[in-house]
Short mmCIF file of N, CA and C and ligand atoms in Angstrom, two decimals:
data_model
loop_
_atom_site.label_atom_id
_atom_site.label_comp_id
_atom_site.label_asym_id
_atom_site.label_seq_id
_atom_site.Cartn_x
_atom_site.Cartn_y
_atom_site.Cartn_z
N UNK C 5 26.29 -102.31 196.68
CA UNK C 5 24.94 -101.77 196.45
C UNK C 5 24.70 -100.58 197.37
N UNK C 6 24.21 -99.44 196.78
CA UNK C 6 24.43 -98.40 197.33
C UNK C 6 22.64 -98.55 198.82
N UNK C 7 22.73 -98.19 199.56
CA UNK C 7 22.09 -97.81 200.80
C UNK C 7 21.03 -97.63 200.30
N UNK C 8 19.59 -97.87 200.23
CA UNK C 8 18.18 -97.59 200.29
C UNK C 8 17.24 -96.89 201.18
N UNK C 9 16.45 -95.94 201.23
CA UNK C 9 15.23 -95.88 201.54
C UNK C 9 14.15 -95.97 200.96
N UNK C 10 13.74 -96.88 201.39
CA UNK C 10 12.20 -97.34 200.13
C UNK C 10 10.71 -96.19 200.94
N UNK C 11 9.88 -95.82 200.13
CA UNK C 11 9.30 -95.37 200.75
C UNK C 11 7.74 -95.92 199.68
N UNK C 12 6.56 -95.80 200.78
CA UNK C 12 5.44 -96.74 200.05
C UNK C 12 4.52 -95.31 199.88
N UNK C 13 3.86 -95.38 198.90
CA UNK C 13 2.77 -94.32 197.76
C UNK C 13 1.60 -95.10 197.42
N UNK C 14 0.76 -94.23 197.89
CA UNK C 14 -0.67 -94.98 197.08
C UNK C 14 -1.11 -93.32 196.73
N UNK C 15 -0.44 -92.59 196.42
CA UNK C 15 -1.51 -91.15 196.17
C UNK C 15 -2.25 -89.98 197.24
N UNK C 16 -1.96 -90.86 198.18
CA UNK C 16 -2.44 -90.17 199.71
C UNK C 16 -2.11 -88.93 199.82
N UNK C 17 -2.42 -87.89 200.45
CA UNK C 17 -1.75 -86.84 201.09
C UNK C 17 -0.45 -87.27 202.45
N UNK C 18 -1.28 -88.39 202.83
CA UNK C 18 -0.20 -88.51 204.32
C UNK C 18 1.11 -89.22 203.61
N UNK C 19 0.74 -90.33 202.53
CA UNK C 19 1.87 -91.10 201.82
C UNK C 19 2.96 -89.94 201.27
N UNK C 20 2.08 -88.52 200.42
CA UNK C 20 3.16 -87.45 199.96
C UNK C 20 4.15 -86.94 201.13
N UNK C 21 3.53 -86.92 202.47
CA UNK C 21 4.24 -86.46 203.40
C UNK C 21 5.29 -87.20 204.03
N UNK C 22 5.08 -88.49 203.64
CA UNK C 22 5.54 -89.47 204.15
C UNK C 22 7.45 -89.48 203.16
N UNK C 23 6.82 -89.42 201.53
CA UNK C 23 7.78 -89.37 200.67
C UNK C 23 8.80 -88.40 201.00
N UNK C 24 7.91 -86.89 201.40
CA UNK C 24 8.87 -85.86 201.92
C UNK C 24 10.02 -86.00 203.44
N UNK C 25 9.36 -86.72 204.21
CA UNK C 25 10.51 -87.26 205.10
C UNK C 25 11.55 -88.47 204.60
N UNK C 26 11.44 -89.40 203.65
CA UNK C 26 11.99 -90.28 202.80
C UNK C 26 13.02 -89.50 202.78
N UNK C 27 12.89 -88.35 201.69
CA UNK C 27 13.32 -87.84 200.92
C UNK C 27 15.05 -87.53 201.59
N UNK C 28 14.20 -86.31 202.51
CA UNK C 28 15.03 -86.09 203.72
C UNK C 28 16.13 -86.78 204.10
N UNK C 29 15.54 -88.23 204.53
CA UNK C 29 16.35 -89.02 205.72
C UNK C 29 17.30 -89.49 204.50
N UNK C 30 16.90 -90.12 202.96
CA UNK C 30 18.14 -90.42 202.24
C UNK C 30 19.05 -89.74 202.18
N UNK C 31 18.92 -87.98 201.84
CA UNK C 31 20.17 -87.63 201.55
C UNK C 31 20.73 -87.20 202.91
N UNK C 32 20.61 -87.65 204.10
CA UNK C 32 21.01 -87.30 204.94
C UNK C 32 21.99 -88.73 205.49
N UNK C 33 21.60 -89.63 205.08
CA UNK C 33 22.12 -90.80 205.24
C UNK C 33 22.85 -91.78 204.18
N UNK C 34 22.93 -90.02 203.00
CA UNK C 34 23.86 -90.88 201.79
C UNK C 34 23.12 -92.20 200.74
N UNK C 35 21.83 -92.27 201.00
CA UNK C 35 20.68 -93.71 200.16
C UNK C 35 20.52 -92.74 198.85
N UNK C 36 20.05 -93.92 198.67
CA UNK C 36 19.09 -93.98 197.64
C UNK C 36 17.63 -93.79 197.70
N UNK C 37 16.81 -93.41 197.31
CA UNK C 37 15.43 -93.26 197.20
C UNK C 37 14.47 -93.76 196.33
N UNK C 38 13.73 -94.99 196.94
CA UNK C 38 13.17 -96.10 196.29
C UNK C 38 11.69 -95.88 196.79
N UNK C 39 11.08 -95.36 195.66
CA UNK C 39 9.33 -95.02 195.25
C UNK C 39 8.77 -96.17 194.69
N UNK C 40 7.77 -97.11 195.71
CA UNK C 40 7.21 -98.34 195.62
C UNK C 40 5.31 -98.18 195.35
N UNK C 41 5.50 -98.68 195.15
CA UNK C 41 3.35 -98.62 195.25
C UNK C 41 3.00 -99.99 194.45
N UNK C 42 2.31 -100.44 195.35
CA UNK C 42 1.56 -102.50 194.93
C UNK C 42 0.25 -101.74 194.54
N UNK C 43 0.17 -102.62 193.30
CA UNK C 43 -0.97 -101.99 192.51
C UNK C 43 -1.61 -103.49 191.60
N UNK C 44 -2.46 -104.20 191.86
CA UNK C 44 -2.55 -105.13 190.56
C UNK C 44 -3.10 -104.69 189.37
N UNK C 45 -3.50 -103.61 189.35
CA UNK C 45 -3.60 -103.22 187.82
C UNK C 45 -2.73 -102.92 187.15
N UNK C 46 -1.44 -103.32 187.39
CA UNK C 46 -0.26 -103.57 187.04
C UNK C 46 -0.07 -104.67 186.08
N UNK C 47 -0.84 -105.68 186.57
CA UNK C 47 -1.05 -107.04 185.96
C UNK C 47 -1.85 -107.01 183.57
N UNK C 48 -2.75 -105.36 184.09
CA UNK C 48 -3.58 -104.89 182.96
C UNK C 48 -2.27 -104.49 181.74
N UNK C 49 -2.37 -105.28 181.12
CA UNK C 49 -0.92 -105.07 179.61
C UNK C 49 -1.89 -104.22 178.22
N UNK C 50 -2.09 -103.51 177.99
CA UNK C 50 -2.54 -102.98 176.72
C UNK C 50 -2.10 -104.07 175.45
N UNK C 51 -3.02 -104.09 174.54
CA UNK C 51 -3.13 -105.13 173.43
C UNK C 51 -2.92 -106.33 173.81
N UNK C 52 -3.31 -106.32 175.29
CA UNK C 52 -3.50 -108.15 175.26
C UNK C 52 -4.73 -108.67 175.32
N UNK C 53 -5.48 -109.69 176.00
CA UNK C 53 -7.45 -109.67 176.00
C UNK C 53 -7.84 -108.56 176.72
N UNK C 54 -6.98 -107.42 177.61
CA UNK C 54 -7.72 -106.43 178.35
C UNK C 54 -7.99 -105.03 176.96
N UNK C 55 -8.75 -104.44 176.72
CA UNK C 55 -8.78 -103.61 175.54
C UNK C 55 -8.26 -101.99 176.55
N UNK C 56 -7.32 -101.54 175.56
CA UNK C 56 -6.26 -100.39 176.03
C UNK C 56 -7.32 -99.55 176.43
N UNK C 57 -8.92 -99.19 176.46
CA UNK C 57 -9.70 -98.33 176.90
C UNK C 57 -10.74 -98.74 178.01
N UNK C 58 -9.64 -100.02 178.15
CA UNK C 58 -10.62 -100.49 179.61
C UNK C 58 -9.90 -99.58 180.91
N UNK C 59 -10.67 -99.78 181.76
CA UNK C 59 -11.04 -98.64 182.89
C UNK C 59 -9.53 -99.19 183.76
N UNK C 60 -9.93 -101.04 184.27
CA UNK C 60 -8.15 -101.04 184.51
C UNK C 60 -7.04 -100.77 183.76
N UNK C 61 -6.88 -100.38 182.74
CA UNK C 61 -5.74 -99.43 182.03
C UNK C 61 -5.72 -98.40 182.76
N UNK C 62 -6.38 -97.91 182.28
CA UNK C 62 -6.30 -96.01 183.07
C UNK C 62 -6.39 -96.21 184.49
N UNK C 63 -6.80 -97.32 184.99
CA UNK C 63 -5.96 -97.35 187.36
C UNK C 63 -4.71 -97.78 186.69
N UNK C 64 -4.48 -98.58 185.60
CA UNK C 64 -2.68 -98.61 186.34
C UNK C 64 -2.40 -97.63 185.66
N UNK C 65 -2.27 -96.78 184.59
CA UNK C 65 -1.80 -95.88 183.74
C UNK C 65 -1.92 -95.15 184.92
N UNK C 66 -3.26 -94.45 185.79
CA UNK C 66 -2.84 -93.32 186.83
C UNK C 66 -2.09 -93.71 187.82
N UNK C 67 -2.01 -94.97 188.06
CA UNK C 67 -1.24 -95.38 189.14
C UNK C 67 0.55 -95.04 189.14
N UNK C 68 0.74 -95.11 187.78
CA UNK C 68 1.77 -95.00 187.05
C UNK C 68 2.21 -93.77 187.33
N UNK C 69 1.45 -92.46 186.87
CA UNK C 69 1.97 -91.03 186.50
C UNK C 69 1.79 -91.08 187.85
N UNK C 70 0.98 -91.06 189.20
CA UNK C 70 1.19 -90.99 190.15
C UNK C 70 2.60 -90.94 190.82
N UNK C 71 3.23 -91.52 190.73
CA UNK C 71 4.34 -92.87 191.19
C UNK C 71 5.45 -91.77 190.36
N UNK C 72 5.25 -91.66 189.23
CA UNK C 72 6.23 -90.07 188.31
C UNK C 72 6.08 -88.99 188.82
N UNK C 73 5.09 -88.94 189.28
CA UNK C 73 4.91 -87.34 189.68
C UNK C 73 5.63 -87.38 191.26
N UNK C 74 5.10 -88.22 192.12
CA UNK C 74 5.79 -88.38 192.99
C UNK C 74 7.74 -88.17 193.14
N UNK C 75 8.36 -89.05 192.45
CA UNK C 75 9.31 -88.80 192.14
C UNK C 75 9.87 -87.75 191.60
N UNK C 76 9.66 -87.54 190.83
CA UNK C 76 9.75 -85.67 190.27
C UNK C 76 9.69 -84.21 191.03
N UNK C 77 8.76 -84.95 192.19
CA UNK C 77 8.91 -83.76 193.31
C UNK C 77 9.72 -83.98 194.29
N UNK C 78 10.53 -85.13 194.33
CA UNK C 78 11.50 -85.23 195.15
C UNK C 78 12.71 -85.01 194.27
N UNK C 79 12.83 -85.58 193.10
CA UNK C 79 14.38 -84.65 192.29
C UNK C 79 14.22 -83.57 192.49
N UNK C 80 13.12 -82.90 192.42
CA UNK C 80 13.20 -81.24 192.20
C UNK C 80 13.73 -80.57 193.84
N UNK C 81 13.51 -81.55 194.72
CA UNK C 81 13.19 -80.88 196.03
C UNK C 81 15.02 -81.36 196.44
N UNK C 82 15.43 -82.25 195.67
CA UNK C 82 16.78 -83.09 196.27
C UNK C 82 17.75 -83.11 194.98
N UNK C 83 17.84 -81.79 194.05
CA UNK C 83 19.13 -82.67 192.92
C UNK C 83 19.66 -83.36 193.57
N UNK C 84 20.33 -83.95 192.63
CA UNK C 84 21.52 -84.91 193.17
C UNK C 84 20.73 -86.42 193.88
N UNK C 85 19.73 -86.36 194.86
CA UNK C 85 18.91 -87.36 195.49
C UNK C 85 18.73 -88.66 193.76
N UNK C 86 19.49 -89.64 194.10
CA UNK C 86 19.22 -90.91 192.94
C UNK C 86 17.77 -91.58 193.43
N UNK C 87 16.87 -91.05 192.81
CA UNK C 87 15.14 -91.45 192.44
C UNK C 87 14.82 -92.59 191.88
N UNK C 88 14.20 -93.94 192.18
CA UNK C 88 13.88 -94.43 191.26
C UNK C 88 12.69 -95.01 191.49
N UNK C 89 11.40 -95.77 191.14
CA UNK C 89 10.47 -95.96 191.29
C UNK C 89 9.74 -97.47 190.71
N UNK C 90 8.94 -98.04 191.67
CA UNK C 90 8.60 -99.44 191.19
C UNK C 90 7.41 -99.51 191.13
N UNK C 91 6.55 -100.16 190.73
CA UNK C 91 4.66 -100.60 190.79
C UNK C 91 4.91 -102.28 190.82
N UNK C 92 4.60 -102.60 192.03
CA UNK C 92 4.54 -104.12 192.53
C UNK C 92 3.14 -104.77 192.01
N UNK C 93 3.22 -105.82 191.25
CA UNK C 93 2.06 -106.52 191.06
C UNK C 93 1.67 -107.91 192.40
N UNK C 94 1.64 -107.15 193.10
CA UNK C 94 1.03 -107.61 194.77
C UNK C 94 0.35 -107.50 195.22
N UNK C 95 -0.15 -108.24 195.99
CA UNK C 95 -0.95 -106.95 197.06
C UNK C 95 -0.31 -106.62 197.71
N UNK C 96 -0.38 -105.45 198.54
CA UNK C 96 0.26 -104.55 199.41
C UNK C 96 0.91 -104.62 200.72
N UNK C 97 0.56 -106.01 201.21
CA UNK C 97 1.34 -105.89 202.53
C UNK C 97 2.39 -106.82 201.92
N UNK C 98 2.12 -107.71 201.57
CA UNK C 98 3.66 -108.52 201.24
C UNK C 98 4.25 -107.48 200.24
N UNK C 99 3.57 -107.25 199.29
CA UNK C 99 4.90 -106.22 198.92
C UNK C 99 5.59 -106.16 199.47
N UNK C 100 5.26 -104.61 200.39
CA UNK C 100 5.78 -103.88 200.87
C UNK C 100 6.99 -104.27 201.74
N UNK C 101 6.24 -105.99 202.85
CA UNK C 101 7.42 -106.39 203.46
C UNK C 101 8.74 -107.03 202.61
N UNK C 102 8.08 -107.35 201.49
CA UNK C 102 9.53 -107.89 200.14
C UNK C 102 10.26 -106.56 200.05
N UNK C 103 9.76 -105.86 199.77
CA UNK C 103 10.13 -104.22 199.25
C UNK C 103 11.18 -103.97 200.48
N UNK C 104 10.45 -103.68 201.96
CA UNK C 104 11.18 -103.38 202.32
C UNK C 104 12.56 -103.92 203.20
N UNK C 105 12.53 -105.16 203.16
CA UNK C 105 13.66 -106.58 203.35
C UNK C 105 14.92 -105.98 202.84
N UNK C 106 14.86 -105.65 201.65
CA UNK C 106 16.10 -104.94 200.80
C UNK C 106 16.47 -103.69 201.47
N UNK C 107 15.90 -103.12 202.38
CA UNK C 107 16.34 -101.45 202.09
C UNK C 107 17.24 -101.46 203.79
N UNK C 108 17.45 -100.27 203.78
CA UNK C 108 17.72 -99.35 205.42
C UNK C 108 16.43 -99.48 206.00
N UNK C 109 15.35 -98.99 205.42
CA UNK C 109 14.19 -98.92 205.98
C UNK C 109 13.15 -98.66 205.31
N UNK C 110 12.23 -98.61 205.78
CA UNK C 110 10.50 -98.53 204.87
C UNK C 110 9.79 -97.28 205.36
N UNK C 111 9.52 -96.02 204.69
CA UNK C 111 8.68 -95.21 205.41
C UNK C 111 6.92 -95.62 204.53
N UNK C 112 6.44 -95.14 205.26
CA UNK C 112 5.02 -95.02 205.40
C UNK C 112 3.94 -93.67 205.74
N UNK C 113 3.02 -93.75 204.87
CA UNK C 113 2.12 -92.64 205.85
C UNK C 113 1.10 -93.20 206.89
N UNK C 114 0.65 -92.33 207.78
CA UNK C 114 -0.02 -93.01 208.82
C UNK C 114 -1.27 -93.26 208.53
N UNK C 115 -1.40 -93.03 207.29
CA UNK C 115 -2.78 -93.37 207.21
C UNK C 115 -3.01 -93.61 205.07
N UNK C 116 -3.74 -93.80 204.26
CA UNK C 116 -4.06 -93.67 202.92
C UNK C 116 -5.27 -92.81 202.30
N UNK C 117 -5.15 -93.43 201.34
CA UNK C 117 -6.43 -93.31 200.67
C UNK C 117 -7.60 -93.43 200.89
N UNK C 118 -7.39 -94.50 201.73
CA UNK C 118 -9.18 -95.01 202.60
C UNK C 118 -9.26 -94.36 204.00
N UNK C 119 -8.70 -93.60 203.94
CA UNK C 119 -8.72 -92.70 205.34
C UNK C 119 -9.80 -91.99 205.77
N UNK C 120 -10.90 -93.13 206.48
CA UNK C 120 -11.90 -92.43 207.75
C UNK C 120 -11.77 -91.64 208.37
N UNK C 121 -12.41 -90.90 208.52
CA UNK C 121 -12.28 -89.58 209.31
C UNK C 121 -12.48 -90.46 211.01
N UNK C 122 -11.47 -90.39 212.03
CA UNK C 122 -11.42 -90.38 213.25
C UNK C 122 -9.94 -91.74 213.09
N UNK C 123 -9.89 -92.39 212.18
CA UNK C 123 -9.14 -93.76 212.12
C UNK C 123 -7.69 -93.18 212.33
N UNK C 124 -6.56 -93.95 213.21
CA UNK C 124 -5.78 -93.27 213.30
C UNK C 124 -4.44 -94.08 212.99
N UNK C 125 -4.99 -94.97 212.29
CA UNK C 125 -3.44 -95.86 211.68
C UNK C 125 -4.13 -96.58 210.91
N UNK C 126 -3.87 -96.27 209.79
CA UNK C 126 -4.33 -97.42 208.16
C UNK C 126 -4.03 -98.79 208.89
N UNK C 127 -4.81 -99.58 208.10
CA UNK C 127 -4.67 -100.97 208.00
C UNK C 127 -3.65 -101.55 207.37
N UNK C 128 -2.92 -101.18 206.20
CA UNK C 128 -1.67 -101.60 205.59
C UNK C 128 -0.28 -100.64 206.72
N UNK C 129 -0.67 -99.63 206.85
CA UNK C 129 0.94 -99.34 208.01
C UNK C 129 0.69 -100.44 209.19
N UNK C 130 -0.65 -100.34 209.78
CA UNK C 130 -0.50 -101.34 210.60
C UNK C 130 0.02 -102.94 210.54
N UNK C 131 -0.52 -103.48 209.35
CA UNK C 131 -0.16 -104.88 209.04
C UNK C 131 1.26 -105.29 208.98
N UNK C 132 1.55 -103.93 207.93
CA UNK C 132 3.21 -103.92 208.01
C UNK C 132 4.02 -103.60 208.85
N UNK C 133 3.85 -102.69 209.79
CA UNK C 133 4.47 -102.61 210.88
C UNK C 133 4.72 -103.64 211.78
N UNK C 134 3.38 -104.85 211.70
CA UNK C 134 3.46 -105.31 213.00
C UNK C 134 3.93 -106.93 212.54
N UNK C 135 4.67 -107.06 211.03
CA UNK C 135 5.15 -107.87 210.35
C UNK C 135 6.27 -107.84 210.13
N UNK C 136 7.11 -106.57 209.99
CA UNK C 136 8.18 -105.96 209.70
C UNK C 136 8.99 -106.74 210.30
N UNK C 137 10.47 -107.30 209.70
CA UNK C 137 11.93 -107.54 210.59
C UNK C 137 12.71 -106.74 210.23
N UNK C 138 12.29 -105.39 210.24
CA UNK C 138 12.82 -104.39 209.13
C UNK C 138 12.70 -102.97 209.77
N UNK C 139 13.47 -102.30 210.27
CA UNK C 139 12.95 -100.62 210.34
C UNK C 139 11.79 -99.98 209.71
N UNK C 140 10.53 -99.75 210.27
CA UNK C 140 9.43 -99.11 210.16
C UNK C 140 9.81 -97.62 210.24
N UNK C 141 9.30 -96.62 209.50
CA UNK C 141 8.84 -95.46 210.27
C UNK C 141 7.39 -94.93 209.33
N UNK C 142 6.66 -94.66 210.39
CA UNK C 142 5.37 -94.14 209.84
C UNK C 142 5.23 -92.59 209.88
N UNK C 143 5.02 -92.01 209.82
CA UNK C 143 5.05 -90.30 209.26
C UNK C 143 3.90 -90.14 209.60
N UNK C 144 3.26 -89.06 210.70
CA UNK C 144 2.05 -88.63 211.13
C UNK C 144 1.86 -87.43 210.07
P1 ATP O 13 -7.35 -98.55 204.90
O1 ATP O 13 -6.60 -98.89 203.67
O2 ATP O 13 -7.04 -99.42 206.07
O3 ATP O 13 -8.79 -98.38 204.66
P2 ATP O 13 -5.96 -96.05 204.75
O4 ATP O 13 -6.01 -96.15 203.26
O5 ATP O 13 -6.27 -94.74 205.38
O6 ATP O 13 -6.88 -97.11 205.43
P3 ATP O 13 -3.38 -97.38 204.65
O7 ATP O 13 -3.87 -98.04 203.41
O8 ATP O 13 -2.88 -98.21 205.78
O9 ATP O 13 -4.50 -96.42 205.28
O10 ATP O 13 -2.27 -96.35 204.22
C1 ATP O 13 -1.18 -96.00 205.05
C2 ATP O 13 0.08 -95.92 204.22
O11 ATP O 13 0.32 -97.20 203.64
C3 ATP O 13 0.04 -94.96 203.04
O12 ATP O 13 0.30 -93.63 203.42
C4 ATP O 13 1.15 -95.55 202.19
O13 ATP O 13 2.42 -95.18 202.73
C5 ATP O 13 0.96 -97.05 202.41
N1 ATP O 13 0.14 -97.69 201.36
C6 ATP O 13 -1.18 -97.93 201.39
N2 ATP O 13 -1.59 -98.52 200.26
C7 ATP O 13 -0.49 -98.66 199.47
C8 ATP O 13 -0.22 -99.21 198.17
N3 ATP O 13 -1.18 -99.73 197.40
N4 ATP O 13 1.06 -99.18 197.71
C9 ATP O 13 2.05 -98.66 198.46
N5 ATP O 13 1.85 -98.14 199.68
C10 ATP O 13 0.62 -98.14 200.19
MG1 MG O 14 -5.46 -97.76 202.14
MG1 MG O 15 -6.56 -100.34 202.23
#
């Protein structure tokens, strides 16, 4: 099984920055590049009792192209870099520590989506970090 770096995405600016050092450290270390994001609107299936124009469709549907687009800017930035990408129906800290159990290591951004102005380490890098039996790196 070829070498991993998993790296975690919620859409962030710091998570994109985070992907861009991912990116980096795989082909520098010969991995793979593994694009994760825990999302339970993952769980939302079109034509089942949820109706395809309900609102959780379109969070996981954006959650989705998110998670593509992401990836796409790292093929473009890395030919050759082997891309591939997951949406965990989790919540986010176990994910992430399942997620990242498998790999070399787990990057992170230092902060998300819910990012307060003055806060200086998210609550999910923190949780996971301080859970981890696993190589952390968080990306300022
Ligand atoms: P908080 O969530 O505590 O209000 P925040 O959103 O600013 O604050 P975090 O959620 O801890 O901070 O985000 C830090 C990093 O954790 C992100 O850059 C990303 O790498 C990762 N992360 C956060 N949420 C998810 C998610 N749903 N899926 C994958 N990775 C995530
Ligand atoms: Mg967050
Ligand atoms: Mg949060």
């Amino acid at each position: 099984v070829m070498t991993q770096v998993v790296v975690a995405v919620d859409g962030s600016r710091a998570a994109e920055q985070a992907v861009t050092w991912a990116a980096n450290e795989a082909v520098l270390r010969g991995a793979a590049l593994r694009l994760v994001h825990a999302s339970l609107w993952e769980r939302y299936e079109a034509g089942t009792e949820h109706d395809a124009n309900d609102s959780s469709v379109r969070a996981r549907d954006a959650a989705r192209q998110m998670l593509t687009d992401q990836a796409d800017a790292a093929r473009a930035a890395h030919p050759g870099l082997h891309v591939t990408t997951e949406t965990l129906a989790q919540e986010t800290v176990p994910a992430l520590l399942e997620a990242g159990r498998e790999a070399a290591l787990l990057v992170m951004g230092i902060r998300g989506l819910g990012a307060m102005k003055g806060l200086m380490l998210g609550s999910i890098s923190q949780r996971v970090a301080a859970h981890a039996l696993f190589p952390v790196v968080i990306v300022p």
